[in-house]
XYZ file of C-alpha atoms in Angstrom:
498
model
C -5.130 6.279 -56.433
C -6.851 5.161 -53.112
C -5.168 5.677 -49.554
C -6.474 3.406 -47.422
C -5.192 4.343 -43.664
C -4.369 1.254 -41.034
C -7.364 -0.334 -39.790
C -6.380 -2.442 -36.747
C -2.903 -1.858 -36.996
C -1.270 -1.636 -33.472
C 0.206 1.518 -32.592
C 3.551 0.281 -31.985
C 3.659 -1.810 -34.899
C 2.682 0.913 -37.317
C 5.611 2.966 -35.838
C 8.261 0.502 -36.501
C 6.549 0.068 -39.726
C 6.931 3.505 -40.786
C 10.751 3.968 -39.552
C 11.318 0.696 -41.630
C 9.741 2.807 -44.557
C 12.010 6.092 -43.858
C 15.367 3.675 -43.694
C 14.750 2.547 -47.106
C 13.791 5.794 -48.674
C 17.269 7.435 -46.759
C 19.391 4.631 -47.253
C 22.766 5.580 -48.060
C 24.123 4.155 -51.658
C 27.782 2.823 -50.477
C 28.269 -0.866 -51.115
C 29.301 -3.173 -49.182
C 31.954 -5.859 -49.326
C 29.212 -7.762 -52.086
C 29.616 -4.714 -54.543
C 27.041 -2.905 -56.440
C 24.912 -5.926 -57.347
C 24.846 -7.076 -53.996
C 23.558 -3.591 -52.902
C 20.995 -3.679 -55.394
C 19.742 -6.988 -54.922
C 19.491 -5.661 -50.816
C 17.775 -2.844 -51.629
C 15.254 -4.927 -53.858
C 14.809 -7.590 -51.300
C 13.793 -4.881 -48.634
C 11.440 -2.818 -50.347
C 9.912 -5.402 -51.541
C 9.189 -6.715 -48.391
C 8.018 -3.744 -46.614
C 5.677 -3.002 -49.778
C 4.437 -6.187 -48.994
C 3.819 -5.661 -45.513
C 2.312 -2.368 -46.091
C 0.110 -3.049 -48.165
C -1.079 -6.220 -46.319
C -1.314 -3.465 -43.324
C -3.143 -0.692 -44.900
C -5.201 -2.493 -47.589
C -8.875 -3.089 -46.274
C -10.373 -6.330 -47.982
C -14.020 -6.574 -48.597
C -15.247 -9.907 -48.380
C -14.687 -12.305 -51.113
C -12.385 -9.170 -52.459
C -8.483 -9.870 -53.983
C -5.840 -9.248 -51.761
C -4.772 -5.237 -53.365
C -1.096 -5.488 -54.189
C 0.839 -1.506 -52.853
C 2.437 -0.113 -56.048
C 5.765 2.097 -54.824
C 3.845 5.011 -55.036
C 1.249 3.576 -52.515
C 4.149 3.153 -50.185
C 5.540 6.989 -50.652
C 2.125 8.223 -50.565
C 1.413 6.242 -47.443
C 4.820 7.665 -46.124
C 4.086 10.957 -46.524
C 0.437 10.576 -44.863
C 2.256 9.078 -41.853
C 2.136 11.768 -39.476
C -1.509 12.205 -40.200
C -2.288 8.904 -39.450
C -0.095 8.632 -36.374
C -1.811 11.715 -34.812
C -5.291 10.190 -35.596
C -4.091 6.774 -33.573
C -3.280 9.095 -30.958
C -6.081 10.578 -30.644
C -8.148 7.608 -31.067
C -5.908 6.022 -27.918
C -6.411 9.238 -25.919
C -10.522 8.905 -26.460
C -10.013 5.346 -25.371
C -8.083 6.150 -22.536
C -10.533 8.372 -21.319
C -13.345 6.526 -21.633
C -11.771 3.695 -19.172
C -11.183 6.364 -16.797
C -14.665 7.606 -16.859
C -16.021 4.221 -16.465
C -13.218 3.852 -13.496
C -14.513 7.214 -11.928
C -18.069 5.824 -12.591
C -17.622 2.515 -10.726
C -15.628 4.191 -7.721
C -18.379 6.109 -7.083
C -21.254 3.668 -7.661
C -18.885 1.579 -5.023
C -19.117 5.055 -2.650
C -22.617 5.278 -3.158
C -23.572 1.292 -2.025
C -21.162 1.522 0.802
C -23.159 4.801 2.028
C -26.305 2.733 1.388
C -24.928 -0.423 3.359
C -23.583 2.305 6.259
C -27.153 4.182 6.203
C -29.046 0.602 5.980
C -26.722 -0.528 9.591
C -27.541 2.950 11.345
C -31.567 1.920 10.480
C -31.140 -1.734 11.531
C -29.222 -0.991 14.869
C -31.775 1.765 15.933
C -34.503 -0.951 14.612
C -33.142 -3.761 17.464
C -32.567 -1.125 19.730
C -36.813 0.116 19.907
C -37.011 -4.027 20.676
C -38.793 -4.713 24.018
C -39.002 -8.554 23.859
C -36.364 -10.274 25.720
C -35.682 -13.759 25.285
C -34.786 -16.649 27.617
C -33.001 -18.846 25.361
C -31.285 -18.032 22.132
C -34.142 -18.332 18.888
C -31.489 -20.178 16.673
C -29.826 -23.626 17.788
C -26.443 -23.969 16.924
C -26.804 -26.059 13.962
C -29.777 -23.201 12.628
C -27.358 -19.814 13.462
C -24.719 -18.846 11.166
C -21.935 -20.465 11.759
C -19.015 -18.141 13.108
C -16.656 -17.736 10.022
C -19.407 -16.441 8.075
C -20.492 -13.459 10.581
C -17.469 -11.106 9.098
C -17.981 -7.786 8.917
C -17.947 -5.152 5.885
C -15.735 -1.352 6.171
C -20.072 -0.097 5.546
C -21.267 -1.924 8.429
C -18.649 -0.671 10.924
C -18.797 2.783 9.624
C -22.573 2.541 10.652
C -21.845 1.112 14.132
C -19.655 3.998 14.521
C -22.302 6.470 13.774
C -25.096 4.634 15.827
C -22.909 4.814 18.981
C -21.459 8.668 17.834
C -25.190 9.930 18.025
C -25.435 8.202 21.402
C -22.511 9.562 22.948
C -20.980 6.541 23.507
C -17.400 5.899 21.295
C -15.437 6.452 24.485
C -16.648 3.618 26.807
C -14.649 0.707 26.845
C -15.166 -2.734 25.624
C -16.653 -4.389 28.872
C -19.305 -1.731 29.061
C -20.209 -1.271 25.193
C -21.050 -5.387 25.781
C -22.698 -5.149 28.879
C -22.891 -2.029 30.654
C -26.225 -1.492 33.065
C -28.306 0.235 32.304
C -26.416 1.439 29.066
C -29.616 0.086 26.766
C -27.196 0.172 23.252
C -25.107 -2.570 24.587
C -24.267 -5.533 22.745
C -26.335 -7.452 24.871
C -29.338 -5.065 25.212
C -29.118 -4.578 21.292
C -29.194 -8.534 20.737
C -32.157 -9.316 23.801
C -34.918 -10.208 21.160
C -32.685 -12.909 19.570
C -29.894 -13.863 22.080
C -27.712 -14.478 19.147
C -24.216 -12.228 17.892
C -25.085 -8.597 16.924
C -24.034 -9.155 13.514
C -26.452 -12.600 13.226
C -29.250 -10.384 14.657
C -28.728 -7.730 12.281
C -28.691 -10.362 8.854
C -32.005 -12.126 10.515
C -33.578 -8.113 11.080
C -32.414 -6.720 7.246
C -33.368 -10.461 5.568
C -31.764 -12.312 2.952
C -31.240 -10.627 -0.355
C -31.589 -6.942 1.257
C -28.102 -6.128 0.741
C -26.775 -8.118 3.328
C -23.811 -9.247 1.477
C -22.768 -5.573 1.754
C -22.569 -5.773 5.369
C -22.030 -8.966 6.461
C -20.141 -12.534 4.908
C -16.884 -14.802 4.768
C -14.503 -13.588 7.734
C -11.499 -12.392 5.859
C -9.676 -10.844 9.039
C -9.399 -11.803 12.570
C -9.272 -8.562 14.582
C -7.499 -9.930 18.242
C -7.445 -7.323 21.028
C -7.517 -6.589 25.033
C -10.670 -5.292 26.358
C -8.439 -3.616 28.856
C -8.363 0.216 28.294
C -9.999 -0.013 24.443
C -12.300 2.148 23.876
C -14.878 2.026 20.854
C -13.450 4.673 19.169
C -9.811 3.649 19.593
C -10.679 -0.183 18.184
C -12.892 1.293 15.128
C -10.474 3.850 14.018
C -7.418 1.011 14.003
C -9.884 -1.433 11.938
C -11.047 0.934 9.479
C -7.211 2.605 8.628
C -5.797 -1.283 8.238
C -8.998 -2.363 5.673
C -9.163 1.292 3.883
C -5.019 -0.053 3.181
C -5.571 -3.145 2.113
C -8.659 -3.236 0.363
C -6.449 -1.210 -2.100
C -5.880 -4.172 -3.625
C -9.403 -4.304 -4.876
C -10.677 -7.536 -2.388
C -13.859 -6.357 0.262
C -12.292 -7.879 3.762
C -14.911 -8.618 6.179
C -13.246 -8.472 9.882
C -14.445 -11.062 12.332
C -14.267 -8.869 16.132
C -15.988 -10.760 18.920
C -17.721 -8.558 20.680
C -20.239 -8.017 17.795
C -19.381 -11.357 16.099
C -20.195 -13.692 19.393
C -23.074 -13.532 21.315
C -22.211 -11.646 24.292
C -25.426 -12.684 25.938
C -24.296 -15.947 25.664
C -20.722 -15.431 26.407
C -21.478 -12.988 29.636
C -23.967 -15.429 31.094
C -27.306 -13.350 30.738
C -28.789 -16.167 28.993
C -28.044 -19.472 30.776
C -27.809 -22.145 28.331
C -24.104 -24.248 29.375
C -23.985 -26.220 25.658
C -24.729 -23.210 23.482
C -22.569 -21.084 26.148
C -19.486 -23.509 25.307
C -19.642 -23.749 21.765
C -19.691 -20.059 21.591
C -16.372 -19.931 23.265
C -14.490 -21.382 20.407
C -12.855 -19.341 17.691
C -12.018 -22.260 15.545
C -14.434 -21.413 12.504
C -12.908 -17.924 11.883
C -9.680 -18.107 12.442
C -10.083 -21.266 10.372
C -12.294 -18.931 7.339
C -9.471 -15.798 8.262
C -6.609 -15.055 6.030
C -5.377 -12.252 7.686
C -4.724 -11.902 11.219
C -4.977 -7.826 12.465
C -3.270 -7.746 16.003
C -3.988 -4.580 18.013
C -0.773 -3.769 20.048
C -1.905 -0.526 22.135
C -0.250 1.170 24.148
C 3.313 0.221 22.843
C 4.931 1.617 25.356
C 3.957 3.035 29.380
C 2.560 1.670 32.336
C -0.956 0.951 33.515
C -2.396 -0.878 36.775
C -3.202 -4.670 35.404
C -6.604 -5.839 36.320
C -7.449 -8.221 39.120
C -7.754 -11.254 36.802
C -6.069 -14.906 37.833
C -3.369 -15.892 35.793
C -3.919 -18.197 33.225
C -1.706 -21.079 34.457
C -3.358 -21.991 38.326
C 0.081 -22.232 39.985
C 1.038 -19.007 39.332
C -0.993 -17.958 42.347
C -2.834 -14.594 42.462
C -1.400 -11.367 40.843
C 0.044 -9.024 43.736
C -2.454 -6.055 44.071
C -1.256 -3.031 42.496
C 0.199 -5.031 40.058
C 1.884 -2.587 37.476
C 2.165 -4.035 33.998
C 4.256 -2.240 30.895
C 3.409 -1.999 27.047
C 1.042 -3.224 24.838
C -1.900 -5.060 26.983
C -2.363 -7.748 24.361
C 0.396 -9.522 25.045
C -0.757 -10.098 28.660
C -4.027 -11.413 27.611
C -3.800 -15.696 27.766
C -6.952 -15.102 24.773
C -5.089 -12.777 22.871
C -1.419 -14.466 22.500
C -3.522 -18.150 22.046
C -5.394 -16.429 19.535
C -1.775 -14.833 17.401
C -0.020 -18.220 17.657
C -3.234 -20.152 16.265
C -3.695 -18.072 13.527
C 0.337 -18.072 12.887
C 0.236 -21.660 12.230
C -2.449 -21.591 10.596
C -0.109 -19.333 8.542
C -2.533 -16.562 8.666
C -0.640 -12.905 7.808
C -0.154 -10.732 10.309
C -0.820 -6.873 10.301
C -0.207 -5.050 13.565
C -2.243 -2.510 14.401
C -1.287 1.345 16.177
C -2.572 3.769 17.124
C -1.098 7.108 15.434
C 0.172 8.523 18.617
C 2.446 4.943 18.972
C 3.116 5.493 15.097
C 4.880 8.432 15.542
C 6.754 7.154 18.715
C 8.067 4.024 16.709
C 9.389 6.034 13.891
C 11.659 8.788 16.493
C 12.905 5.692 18.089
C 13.927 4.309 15.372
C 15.517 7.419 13.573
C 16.473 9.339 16.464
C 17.677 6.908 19.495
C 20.472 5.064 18.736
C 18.874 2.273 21.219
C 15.812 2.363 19.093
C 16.610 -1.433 18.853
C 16.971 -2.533 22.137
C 13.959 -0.131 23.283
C 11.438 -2.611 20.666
C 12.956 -5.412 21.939
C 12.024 -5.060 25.415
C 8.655 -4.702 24.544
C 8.184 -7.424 22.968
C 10.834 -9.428 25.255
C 7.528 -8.895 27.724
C 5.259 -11.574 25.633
C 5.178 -14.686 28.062
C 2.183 -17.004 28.123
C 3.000 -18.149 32.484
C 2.093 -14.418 33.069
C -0.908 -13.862 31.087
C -4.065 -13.253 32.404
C -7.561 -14.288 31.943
C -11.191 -12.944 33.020
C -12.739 -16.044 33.454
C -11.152 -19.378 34.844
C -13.647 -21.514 32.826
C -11.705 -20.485 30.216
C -8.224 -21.919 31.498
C -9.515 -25.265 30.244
C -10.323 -24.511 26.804
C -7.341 -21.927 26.493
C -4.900 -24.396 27.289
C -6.179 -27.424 25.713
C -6.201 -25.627 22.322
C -2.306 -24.652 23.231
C -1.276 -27.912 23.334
C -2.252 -28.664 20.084
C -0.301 -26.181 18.549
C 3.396 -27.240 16.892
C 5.399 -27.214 20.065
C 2.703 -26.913 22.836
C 3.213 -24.295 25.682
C 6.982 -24.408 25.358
C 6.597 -22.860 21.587
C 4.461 -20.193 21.575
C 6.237 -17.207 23.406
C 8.861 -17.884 20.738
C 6.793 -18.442 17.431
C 4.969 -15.264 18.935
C 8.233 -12.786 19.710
C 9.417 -14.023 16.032
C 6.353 -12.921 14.076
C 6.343 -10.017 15.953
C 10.385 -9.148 15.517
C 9.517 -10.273 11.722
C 6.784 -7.213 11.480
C 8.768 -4.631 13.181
C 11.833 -4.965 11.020
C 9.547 -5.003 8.237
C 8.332 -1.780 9.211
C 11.444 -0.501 9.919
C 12.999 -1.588 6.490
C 10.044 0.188 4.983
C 11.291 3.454 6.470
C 14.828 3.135 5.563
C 13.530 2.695 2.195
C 12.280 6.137 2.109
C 15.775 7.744 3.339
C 17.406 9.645 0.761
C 20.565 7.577 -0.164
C 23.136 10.355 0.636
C 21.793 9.878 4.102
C 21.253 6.284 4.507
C 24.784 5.024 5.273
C 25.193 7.832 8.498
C 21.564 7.329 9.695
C 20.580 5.922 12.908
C 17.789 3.882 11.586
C 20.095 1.816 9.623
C 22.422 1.229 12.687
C 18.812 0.397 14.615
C 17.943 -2.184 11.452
C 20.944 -3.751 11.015
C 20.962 -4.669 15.052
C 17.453 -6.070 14.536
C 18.672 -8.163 12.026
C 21.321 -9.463 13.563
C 19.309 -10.307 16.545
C 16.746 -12.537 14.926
C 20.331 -14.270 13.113
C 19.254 -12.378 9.739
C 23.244 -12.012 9.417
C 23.707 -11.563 5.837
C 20.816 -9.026 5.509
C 22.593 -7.409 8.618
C 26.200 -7.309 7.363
C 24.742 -5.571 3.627
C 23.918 -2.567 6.066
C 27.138 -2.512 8.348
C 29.176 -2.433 5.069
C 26.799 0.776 3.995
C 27.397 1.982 7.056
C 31.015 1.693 6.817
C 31.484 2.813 2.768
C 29.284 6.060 4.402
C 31.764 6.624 7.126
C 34.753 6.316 5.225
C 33.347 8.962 2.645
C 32.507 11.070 5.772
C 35.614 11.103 7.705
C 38.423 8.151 6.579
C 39.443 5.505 7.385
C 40.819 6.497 10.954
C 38.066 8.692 12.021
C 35.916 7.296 15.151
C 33.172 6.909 13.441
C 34.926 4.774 10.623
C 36.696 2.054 13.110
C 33.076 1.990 15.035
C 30.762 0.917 12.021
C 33.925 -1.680 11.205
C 33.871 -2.904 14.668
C 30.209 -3.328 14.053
C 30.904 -5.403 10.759
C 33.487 -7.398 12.438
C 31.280 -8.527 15.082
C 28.536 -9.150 12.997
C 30.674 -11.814 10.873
């Protein structure tokens, strides 16, 4: 007699097949309410049908061959051969299994190697531009000939190799203003861009050529990096970038972030070349927060003090700032460019990711666990975002800056509130996130639920809020009763709440 083994038989299937098979064989000989006949005719009907299934299962058919009909010893024999054949399907989904992880391993580091390629291929390009002696007087490209401003995004490679370039030259601590136009710093953005007056990242596609890799470096902003110039140093502003992409390009999807000091041309925008219609269509940000998904909002510092710079105030009738001015938190959010820029990509329903530093990381989280004010310490820093008081470098911009403004939903009045939500939104999202990680026996006594549940309240999230007082209030009953102080404070705290 031939055995013929499953041939594409699915694992799972063959195992119910085969504890189908056992039932029959053990099936226990007391009848049921039908009597003895019934049992038989039972007991007939099922083996018949897993014989049937069996052998359409194990039976390989030539072509143009009968169908082979399992005998009842083909079913025992196949039975007993069972564990055989269940070990070889193992082992047969174990090779397979390993061979996708190979390719896996394979791919990841093909990916490691052309992102090493792309980063070594930016380091040559950079020091290419930077041997350059010709200066130009007037950009080489018009506007209608450059690439246009959503497509000038810019790959993890690429700014791992701008890192490098500027770590060999000393240079990752200067701050924005001088790694754009510093004198006689010759690896500025503007000295690095003299031969073409055009972005860095447009001078870098026109110096590496079409189908030279470029799409590794450069293509389709995905992210719209918005920042102050005011205290950022290089290093500071690549480190934040390159921890947000390296978390969500988890997801598989190259981002390519759009950051204006290498996506604009600064030569342009800082008045070295003099060309007034070029000058004010490179002003507007239209194109990539228009190609952006994703919106990555640098908030640094969270928290301190620092002497605000002698810039006029966006809005004319708000006079001069007093001299000596001392401003608080995150300098951002006294930028006029950088709160137009968060509530025009918000409703443009971009998503927001806000961006620390790990030194304001770790000072979020102990307020948050530890300070049982957490709550209202957060909320005066972002109670701070008002568009009257922020400030701008140039006043040529107030026209543009406020012209866009009033198109948004809402105008002027709107945007310190659409901004102080989306930013509320984020940090209770990140604050949820780390009372997810609290072991549960903890939870209900912890401070960072008390801080949470406030937030909630706050931005009228009341039934969200009220879930956590009532934790709060099962924990402090377990803890100490229902008379304890602790007990009649967290039901105080549910009682105002509803």
């Amino acid at each position: 007699m031939d055995v013929h083994t499953p041939g594409t038989l699915e694992i799972a299937e063959f195992a119910k097949l085969c504890q189908e098979l056992r039932e029959w064989q053990c099936a226990p000989h007391q009848a049921p309410h039908g009597g003895a006949d019934s049992v038989a005719a039972s007991r007939a009907a099922a083996r018949e049908d897993v014989m049937q299934r069996a052998a359409t299962s194990t039976h390989a058919q030539s072509p143009g061959q009968r169908p082979q009909h399992a005998t009842v010893g083909d079913v025992h024999s196949w039975a007993r051969l069972a564990p055989c054949i269940a070990v070889a399907l193992m082992k047969q989904e174990e090779q397979r299994r390993s061979r996708l992880l190979a390719e896996q391993i394979q791919l990841a580091e093909e990916a490691k190697e052309a992102a090493r390629a792309a980063t070594a291929l930016t380091i040559r390009l950079l020091e290419s531009l930077a041997a350059k002696e010709e200066r130009v007087a007037l950009p080489i490209l018009s506007n209608a000939e450059r690439r246009r401003s959503g497509r000038r995004g810019m790959s993890r490679a690429l700014l791992f190799g701008v890192k490098a370039f500027y770590a060999q030259r000393g240079a990752l601590d200067k701050v924005m203003q001088d790694i754009v136009n510093e004198r006689p710093f010759p690896f500025s953005a503007c000295e690095l861009t003299k031969s073409t007056g055009l972005s860095l990242i447009e001078t870098l596609a026109l110096e590496a050529g079409e189908g030279e890799g470029i799409e590794e470096l450069v293509g389709e902003a995905t992210c719209f990096f918005s920042y102050s110039w005011n205290g950022t140093t290089l290093r500071d502003l690549l480190h934040a970038v390159e921890r947000v992409l390296a978390k969500l390009e988890t997801d598989g999807t190259r981002r390519y972030v759009w950051i204006d000091i290498l996506c604009a041309s600064q030569n342009l925008l800082q008045g070295v070349i003099k060309d007034p219609a070029m000058s004010s269509a490179e002003v507007g940000i239209e194109d990539a927060i228009s190609t952006a998904g994703e919106l990555l909002f640098y908030m640094e510092p969270l928290s301190g003090e620092w002497r605000a710079p002698a810039h006029p105030f966006l809005l004319a009738e708000q006079g001069e700032p007093a001299e000596g001015w001392v401003r608080r938190g995150p300098a951002a959010l006294t930028r006029a460019w950088c709160i137009f820029e968060l509530a025009k990509s918000l409703s443009k329903g971009c998503k927001l990711h806000v961006l620390l530093s790990e030194k304001s990381v770790a000072q979020f989280e102990d307020k948050m666990h530890n300070d049982a004010y957490g709550f209202l310490w957060i909320g005066q820093i972002l109670g701070r975002v008002d568009v009257k008081q922020a400030q701008i470098t140039k006043t040529e911009d107030r026209e543009y800056i406020l012209g866009e403004v009033g198109k948004l939903p809402g105008g002027m009045g709107a945007v310190n509130s659409s901004v102080m939500a989306a930013l509320g939104g984020w940090v209770i999202g990140e604050a949820q996130a780390m009372l997810e990680a609290v072991p549960e026996a903890e939870r209900g006594t912890s401070l960072l639920l008390h801080n949470v549940a406030v937030m909630l309240k706050d931005q009228g999230r009341l039934a969200e809020s009220e879930a956590l007082w009532r934790e709060k209030l099962a924990a402090r009953r377990a803890e100490g009763g229902d008379r304890a102080p602790n007990t009649l404070v967290a039901l105080n705290n549910l009682a105002v709440n509803l």
